[in-house]
Coordinates of C-alpha atoms in Angstrom, one line a residue:
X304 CA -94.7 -15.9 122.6
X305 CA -97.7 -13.4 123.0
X306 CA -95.8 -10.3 122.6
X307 CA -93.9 -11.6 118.9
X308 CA -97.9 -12.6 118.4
X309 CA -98.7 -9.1 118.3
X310 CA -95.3 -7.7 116.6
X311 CA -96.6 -10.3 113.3
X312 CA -100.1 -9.1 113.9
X313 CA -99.1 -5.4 113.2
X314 CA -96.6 -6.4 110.6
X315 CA -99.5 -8.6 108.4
X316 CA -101.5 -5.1 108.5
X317 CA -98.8 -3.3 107.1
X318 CA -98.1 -5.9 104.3
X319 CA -101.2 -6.0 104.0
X320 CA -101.3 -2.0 103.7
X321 CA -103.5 -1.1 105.6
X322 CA -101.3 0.5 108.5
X323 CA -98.1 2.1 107.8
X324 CA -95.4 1.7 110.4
X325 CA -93.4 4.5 109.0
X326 CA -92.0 6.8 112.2
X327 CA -92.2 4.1 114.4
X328 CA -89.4 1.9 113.3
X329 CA -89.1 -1.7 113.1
X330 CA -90.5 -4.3 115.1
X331 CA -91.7 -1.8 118.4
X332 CA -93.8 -4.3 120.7
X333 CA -97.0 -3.4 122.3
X334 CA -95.6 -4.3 125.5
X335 CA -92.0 -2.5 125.1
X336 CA -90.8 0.4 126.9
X337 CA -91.1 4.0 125.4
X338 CA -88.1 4.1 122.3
X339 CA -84.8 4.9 124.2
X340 CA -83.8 8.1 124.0
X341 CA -80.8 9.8 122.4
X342 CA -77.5 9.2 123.5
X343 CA -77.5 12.8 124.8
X344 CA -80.7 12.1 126.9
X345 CA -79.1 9.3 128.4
X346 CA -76.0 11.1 129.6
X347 CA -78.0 13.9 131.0
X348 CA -80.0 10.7 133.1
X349 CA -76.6 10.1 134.4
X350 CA -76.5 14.0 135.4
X351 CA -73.8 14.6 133.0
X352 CA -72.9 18.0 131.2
X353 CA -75.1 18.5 128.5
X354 CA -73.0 17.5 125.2
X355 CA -74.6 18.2 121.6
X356 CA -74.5 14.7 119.5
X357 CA -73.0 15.7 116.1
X358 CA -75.3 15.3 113.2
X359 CA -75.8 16.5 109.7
X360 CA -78.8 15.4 109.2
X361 CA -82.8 16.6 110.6
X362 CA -83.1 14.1 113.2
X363 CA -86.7 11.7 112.8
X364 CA -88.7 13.5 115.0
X365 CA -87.4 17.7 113.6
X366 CA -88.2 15.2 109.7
X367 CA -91.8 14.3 110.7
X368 CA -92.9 18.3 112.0
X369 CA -90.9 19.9 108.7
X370 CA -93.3 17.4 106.8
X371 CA -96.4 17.6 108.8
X372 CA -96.2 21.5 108.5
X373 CA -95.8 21.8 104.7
X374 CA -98.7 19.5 104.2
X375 CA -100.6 21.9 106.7
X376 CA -99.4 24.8 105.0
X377 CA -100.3 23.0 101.6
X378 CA -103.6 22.9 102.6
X379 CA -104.4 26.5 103.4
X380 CA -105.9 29.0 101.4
X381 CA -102.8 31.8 101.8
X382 CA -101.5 34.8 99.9
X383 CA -98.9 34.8 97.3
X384 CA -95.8 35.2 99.6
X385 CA -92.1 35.2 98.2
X386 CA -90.1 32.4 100.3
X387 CA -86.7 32.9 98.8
X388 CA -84.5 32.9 101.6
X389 CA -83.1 36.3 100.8
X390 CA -86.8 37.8 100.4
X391 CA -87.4 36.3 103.9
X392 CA -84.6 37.3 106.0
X393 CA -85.4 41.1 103.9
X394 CA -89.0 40.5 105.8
X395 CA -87.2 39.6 109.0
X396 CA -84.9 42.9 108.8
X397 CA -88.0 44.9 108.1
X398 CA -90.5 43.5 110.9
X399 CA -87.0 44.3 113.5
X400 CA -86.7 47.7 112.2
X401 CA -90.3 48.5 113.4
X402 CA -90.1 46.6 116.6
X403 CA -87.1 48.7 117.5
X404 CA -88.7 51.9 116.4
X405 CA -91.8 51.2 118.5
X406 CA -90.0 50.4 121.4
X407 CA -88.7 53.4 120.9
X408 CA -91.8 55.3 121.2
X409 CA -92.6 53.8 124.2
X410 CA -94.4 50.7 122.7
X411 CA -93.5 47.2 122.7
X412 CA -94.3 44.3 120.4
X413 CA -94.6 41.4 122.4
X414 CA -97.6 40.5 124.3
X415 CA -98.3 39.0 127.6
X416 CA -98.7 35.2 128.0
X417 CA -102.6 34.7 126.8
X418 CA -105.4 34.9 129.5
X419 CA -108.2 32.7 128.3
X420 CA -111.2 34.3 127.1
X421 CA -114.2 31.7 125.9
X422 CA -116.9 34.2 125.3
X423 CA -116.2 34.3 121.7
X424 CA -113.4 31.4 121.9
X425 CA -115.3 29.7 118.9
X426 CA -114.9 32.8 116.7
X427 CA -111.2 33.4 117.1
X428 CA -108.7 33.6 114.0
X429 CA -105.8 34.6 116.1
X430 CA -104.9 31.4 118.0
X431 CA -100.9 30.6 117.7
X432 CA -101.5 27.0 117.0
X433 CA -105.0 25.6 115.4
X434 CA -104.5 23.3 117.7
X435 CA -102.9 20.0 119.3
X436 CA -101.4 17.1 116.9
X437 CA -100.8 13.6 117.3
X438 CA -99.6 10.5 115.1
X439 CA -100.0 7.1 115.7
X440 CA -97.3 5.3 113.9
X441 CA -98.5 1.7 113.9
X442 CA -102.1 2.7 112.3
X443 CA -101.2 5.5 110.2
X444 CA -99.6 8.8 109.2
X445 CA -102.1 11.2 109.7
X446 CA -102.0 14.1 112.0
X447 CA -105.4 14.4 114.1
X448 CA -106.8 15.5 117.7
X449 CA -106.2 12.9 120.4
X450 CA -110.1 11.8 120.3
X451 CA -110.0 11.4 116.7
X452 CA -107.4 8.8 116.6
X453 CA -109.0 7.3 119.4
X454 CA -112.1 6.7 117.5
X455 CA -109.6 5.5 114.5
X456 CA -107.7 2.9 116.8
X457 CA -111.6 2.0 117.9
X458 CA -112.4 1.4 114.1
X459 CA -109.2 -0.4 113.0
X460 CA -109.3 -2.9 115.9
X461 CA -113.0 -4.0 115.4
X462 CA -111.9 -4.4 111.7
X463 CA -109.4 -7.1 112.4
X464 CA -111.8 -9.1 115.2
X465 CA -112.7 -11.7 112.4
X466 CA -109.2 -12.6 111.4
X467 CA -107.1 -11.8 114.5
X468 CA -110.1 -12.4 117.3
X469 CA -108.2 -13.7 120.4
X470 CA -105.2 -11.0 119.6
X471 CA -107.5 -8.2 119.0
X472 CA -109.5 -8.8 121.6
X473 CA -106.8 -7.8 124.0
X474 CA -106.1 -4.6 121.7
X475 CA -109.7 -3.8 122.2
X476 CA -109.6 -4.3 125.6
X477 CA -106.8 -1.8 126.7
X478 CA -107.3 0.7 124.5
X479 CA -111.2 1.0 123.9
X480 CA -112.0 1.1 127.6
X481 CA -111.2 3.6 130.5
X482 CA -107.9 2.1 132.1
X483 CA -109.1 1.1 135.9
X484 CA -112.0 -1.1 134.1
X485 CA -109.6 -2.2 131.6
X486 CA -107.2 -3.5 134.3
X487 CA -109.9 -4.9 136.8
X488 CA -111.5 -7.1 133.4
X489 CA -107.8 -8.1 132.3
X490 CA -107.0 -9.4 136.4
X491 CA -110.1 -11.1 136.2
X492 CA -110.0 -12.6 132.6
X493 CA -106.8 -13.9 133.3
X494 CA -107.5 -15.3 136.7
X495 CA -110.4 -17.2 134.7
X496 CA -108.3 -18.7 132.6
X497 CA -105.4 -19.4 134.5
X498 CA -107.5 -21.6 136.5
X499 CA -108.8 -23.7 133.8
X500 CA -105.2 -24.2 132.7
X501 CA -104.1 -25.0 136.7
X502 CA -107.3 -27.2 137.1
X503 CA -108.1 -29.3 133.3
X504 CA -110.3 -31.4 135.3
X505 CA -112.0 -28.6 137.6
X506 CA -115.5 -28.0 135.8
X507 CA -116.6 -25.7 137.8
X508 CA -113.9 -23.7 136.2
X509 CA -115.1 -24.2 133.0
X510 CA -118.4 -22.2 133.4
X511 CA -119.2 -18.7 133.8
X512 CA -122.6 -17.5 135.2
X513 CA -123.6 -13.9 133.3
X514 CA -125.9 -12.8 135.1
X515 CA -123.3 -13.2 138.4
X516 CA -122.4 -10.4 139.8
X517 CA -118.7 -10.1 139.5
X518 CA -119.0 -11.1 135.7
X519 CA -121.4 -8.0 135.1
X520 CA -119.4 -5.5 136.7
X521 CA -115.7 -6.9 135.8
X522 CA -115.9 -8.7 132.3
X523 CA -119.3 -7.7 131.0
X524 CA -118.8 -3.8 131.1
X525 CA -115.8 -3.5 129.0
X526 CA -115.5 -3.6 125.3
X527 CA -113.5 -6.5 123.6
X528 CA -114.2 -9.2 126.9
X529 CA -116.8 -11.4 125.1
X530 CA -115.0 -11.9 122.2
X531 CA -111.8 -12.8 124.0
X532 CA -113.9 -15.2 126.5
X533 CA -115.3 -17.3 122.4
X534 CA -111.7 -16.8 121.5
X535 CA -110.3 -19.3 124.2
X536 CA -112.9 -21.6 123.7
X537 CA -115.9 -20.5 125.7
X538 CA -119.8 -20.5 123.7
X539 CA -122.9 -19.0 125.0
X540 CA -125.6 -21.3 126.1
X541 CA -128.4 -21.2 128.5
X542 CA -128.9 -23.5 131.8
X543 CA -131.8 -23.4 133.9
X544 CA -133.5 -20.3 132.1
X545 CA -130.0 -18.2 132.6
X546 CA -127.1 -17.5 130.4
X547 CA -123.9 -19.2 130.6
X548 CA -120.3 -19.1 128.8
X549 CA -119.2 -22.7 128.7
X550 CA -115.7 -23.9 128.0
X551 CA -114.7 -26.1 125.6
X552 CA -111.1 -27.4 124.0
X553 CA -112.9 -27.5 121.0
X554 CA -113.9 -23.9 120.7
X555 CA -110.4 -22.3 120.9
X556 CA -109.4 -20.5 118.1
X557 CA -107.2 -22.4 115.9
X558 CA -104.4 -20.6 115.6
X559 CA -104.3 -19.9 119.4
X560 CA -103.8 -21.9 122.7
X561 CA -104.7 -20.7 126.1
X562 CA -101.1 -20.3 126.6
X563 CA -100.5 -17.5 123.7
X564 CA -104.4 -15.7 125.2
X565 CA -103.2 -15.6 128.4
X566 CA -99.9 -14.0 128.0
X567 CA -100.9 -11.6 125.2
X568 CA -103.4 -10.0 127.8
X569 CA -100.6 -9.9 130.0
X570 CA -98.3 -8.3 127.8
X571 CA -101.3 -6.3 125.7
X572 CA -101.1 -2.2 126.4
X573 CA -102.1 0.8 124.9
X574 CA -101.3 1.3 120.8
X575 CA -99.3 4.4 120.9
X576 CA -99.8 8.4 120.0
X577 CA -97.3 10.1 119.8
X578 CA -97.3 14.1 119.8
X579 CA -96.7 16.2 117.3
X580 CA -94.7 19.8 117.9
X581 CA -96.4 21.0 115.3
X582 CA -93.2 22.9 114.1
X583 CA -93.3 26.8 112.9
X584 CA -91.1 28.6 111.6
X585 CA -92.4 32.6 112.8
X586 CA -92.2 36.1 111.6
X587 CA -91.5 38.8 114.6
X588 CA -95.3 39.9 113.6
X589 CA -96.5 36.9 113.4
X590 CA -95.4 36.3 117.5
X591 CA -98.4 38.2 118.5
X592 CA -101.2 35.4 118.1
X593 CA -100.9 33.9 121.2
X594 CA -104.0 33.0 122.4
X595 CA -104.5 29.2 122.6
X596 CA -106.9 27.1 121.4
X597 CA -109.3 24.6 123.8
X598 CA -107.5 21.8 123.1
X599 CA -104.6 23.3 125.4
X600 CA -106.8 23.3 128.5
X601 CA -107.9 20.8 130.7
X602 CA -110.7 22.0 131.9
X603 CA -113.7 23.0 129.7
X604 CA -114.9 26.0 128.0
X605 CA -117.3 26.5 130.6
X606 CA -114.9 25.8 133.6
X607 CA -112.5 28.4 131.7
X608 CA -115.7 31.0 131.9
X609 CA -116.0 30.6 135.2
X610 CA -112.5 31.0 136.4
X611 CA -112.4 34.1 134.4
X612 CA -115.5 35.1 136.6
X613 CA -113.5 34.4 139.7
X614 CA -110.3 36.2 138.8
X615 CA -112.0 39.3 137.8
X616 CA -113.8 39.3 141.4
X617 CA -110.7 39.1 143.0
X618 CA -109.6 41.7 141.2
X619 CA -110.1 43.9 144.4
X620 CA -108.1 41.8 146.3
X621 CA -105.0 42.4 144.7
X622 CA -103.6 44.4 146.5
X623 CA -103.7 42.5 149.4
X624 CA -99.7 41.8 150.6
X625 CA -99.9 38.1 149.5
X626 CA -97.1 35.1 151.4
X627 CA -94.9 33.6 148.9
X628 CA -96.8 29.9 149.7
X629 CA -100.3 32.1 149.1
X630 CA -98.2 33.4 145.6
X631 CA -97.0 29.7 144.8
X632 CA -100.7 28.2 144.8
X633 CA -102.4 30.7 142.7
X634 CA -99.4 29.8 140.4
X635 CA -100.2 26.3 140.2
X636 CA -103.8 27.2 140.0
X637 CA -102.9 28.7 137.0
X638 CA -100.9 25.9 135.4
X639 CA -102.8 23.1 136.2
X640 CA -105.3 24.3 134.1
X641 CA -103.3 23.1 130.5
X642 CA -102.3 20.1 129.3
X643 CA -99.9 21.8 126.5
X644 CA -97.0 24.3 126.4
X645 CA -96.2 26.5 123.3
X646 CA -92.4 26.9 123.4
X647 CA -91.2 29.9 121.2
X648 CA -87.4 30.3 120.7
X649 CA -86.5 33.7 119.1
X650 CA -83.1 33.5 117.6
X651 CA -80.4 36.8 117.1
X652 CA -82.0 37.3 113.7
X653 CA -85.4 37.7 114.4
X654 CA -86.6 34.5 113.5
X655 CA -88.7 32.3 115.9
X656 CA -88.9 28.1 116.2
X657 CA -92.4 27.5 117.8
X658 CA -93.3 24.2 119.0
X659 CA -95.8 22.3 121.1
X660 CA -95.0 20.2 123.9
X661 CA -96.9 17.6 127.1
X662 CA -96.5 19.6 130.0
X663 CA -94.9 16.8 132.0
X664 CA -92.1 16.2 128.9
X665 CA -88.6 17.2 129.8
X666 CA -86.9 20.5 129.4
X667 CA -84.0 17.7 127.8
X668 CA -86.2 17.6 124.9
X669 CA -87.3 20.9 124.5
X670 CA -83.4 21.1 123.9
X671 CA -83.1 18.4 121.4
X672 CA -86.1 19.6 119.6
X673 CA -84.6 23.2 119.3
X674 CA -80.7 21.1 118.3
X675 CA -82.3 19.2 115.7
X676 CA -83.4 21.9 113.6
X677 CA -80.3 23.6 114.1
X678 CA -77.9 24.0 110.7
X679 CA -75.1 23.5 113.0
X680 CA -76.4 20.7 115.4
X681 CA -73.1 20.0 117.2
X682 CA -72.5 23.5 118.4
X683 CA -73.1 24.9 121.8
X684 CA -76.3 26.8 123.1
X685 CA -78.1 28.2 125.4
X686 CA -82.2 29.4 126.0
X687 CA -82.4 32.3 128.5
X688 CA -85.9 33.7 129.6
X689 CA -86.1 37.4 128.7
X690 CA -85.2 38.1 132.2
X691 CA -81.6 36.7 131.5
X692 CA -82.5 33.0 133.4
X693 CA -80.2 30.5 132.3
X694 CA -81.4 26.8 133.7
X695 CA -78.7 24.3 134.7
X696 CA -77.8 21.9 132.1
X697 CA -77.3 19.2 135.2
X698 CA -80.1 19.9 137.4
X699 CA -83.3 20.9 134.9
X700 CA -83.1 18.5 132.3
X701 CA -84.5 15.9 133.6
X702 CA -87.3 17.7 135.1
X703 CA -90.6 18.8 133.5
X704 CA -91.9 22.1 131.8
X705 CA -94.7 21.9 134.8
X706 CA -91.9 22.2 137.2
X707 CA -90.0 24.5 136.1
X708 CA -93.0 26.4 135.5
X709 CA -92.6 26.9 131.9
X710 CA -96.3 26.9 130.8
X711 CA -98.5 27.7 129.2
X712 CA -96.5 29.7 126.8
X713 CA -92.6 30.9 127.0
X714 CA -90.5 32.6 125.2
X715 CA -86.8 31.6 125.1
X716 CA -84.0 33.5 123.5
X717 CA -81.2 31.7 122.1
X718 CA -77.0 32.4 122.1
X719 CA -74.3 30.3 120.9
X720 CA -71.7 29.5 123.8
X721 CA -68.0 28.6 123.7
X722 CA -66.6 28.1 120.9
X723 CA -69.9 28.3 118.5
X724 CA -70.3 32.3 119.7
X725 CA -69.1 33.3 116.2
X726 CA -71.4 31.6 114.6
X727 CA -74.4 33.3 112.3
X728 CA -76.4 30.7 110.5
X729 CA -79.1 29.1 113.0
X730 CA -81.9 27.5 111.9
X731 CA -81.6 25.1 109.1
X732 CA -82.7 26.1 105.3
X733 CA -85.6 24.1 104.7
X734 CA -86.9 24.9 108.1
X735 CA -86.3 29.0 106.8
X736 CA -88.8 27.9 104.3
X737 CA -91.7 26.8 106.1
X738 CA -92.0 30.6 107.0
X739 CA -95.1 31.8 105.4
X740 CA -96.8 35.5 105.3
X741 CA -98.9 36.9 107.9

């Protein structure tokens, strides 16, 4: 079958070493749904009470951020900085103390959520993130911007066209092309050969005219097409002063069949990325970098100018008595300009857990992110907004950050609940250890 095709194709180039499967797990196909989610996640699906699995260990994803961040931290240029836990929680103590005593004189610490600024955007040393992460565990175990390992996925694939053409020609296909042409050339590539398998004795079938039309436009203008069309069997010639693909039995690949082409297009879709939270582990003074970085936004630099330009004209009208609908579009105005949200969870002691999340990704996992990096991870908890909101453990956490509003960057605090209200340790040792200083 296609899709086991595939699974050996990705398993040769790891034996081969030159991918590394290592966060994704064994044997994920292509074609497979996302990896099912924790057994908490699944009883929250059936709108249950929200019930903290018990484990003593960081779970996979809370494994891969730790490890991620102390390679970025690794790699910086930084000050000497003491990171003893009892020299750290000293700092935390310290950075408290003044916080309290300039609330106290009528100042606060914390800042309000970032307005974007591009005028000097490229200058900026003050962002809270350098900016957005992924992974792609069936390539490799770098951390890179989105385009980056787009271009890398680009460069593995064409690698493996001259051992693997027919299989990697449907890899190039769906993920080196916009989707709706990717889509439109895999209906049509499939209805091409489907009808020579239908029809064997249908020549009509066996010969494509590129220069038609519908070949230019469907099959022509996306990457990976020709060399799936010589990979089940068809060879450029030219007939009456035009050029043709022919078929021929003789020209498949050996090691494929029409059969195994056709379903692995069927079957083929795009090699993964997977987000990284890009974990951190704050200071109190370090809380007050929170302007983002572009790769947040949606829009462009220049777009983010612009709006700028519009809200400071309407400045003047602010005083206008506004409708709550008029109040809930200029809040979605607002929001559907990022892609990202910066979650910040400030804990009793001072301490904050920062990490980056899709907009559209569950306020469940924002959960499970924050209870894996817990040192007790089966106790009870809770993340109120500063203005005391607790959401419902039935009702939000199946629905998005967008939805409940909770972008571009929040600040949650944390309590134990129940039984776990006496507790005083929070955040796990080695995670205490990826603070660094300002």
């Amino acid at each position: 079958m296609a899709p086991s095709k595939i699974k050996s194709f990705f398993q040769r180039k790891k034996a081969e070493a030159k991918i590394k499967l290592g966060v994704a797990g064994p044997g994920r196909k292509l074609n497979s749904e996302a990896p099912p989610p924790s057994s908490k996640a699944s009883s929250s699906k059936q709108k249950d009470v929200y019930i903290p699995p018990k484990r003593n260990e960081l779970s996979a994803e809370a494994k891969a951020a730790a490890n991620a961040a102390l390679a970025r931290f690794e790699g910086k240029d930084k000050k000497e900085f003491n990171t003893s836990l009892a020299a750290i929680r000293a700092q935390v103590r310290k950075e408290l103390e003044a916080e309290r005593k300039a609330k106290e004189a009528g100042h606060t610490s914390e800042q309000e959520p970032p307005e974007p600024d591009t005028a000097d955007q490229e200058a900026r040393s003050d962002y809270a993130v350098r900016g957005v992460f992924f992974r792609c565990p069936m390539i490799g175990d770098e951390l890179l911007p989105y385009k980056e390992w787009k271009g890398k996925i680009k460069e593995f694939l064409y690698e493996q066209l001259a051992a693997d053409r027919g299989l990697t020609a449907c890899l190039i296909i769906y993920n080196c092309n916009p989707k709706d042409k990717a889509e439109v050339c895999i209906e049509t590539l499939t209805k091409c050969i489907e009808n020579i398998v239908n029809n064997p004795n249908e020549e009509k079938y066996k010969k494509l005219r590129m220069s038609n039309r519908m070949f230019c436009d469907k099959i022509k203008v996306c990457e990976g097409s020709l060399d799936f069309l010589r990979a089940a069997g068809f060879a450029e010639i030219e007939l009456d002063n035009e050029p043709h693909l022919i078929w021929s039995e003789d020209n498949i690949d050996p090691e494929c069949s029409l059969e195994v082409l056709l379903e692995a297009l069927k079957a083929t879709e795009t090699i993964p990325v997977v987000l990284d939270r890009n974990l951190q582990v704050l200071l109190p003074s370090q809380v007050k970098r929170n302007n983002l970085p572009p790769d947040f936004f949606r829009i462009s630099a220049e777009e983010i100018k612009r709006e700028q330009q519009l809200r400071t004209e309407a400045i003047e009208q602010a005083q206008i008595l506004k409708t709550k609908a008029m109040r809930e579009r200029e809040e979605l105005r607002t929001i559907n300009r990022y892609k990202f949200s910066l979650i910040r969870v400030r804990f009793p002691n001072g301490v904050y857990l920062q990490g980056t999340f899709n907009v559209y990704e569950k306020f469940g996992q924002v959960l499970e992110f924050v209870q894996s990096c817990l040192m007790h991870e089966s106790a009870e908890f809770a993340l109120f907004l500063p203005g005391g909101q607790k959401f419902d453990e039935r009702e939000d956490m199946e629905k998005s950050l967008y939805d409940l509003r909770l972008v571009p960057t929040i600040v949650f605090n944390f309590t134990y609940e129940n039984e776990s209200k006496n507790l005083t340790d929070f955040l796990k040792e080695e995670l205490m250890l990826l603070i660094q200083s300002v």
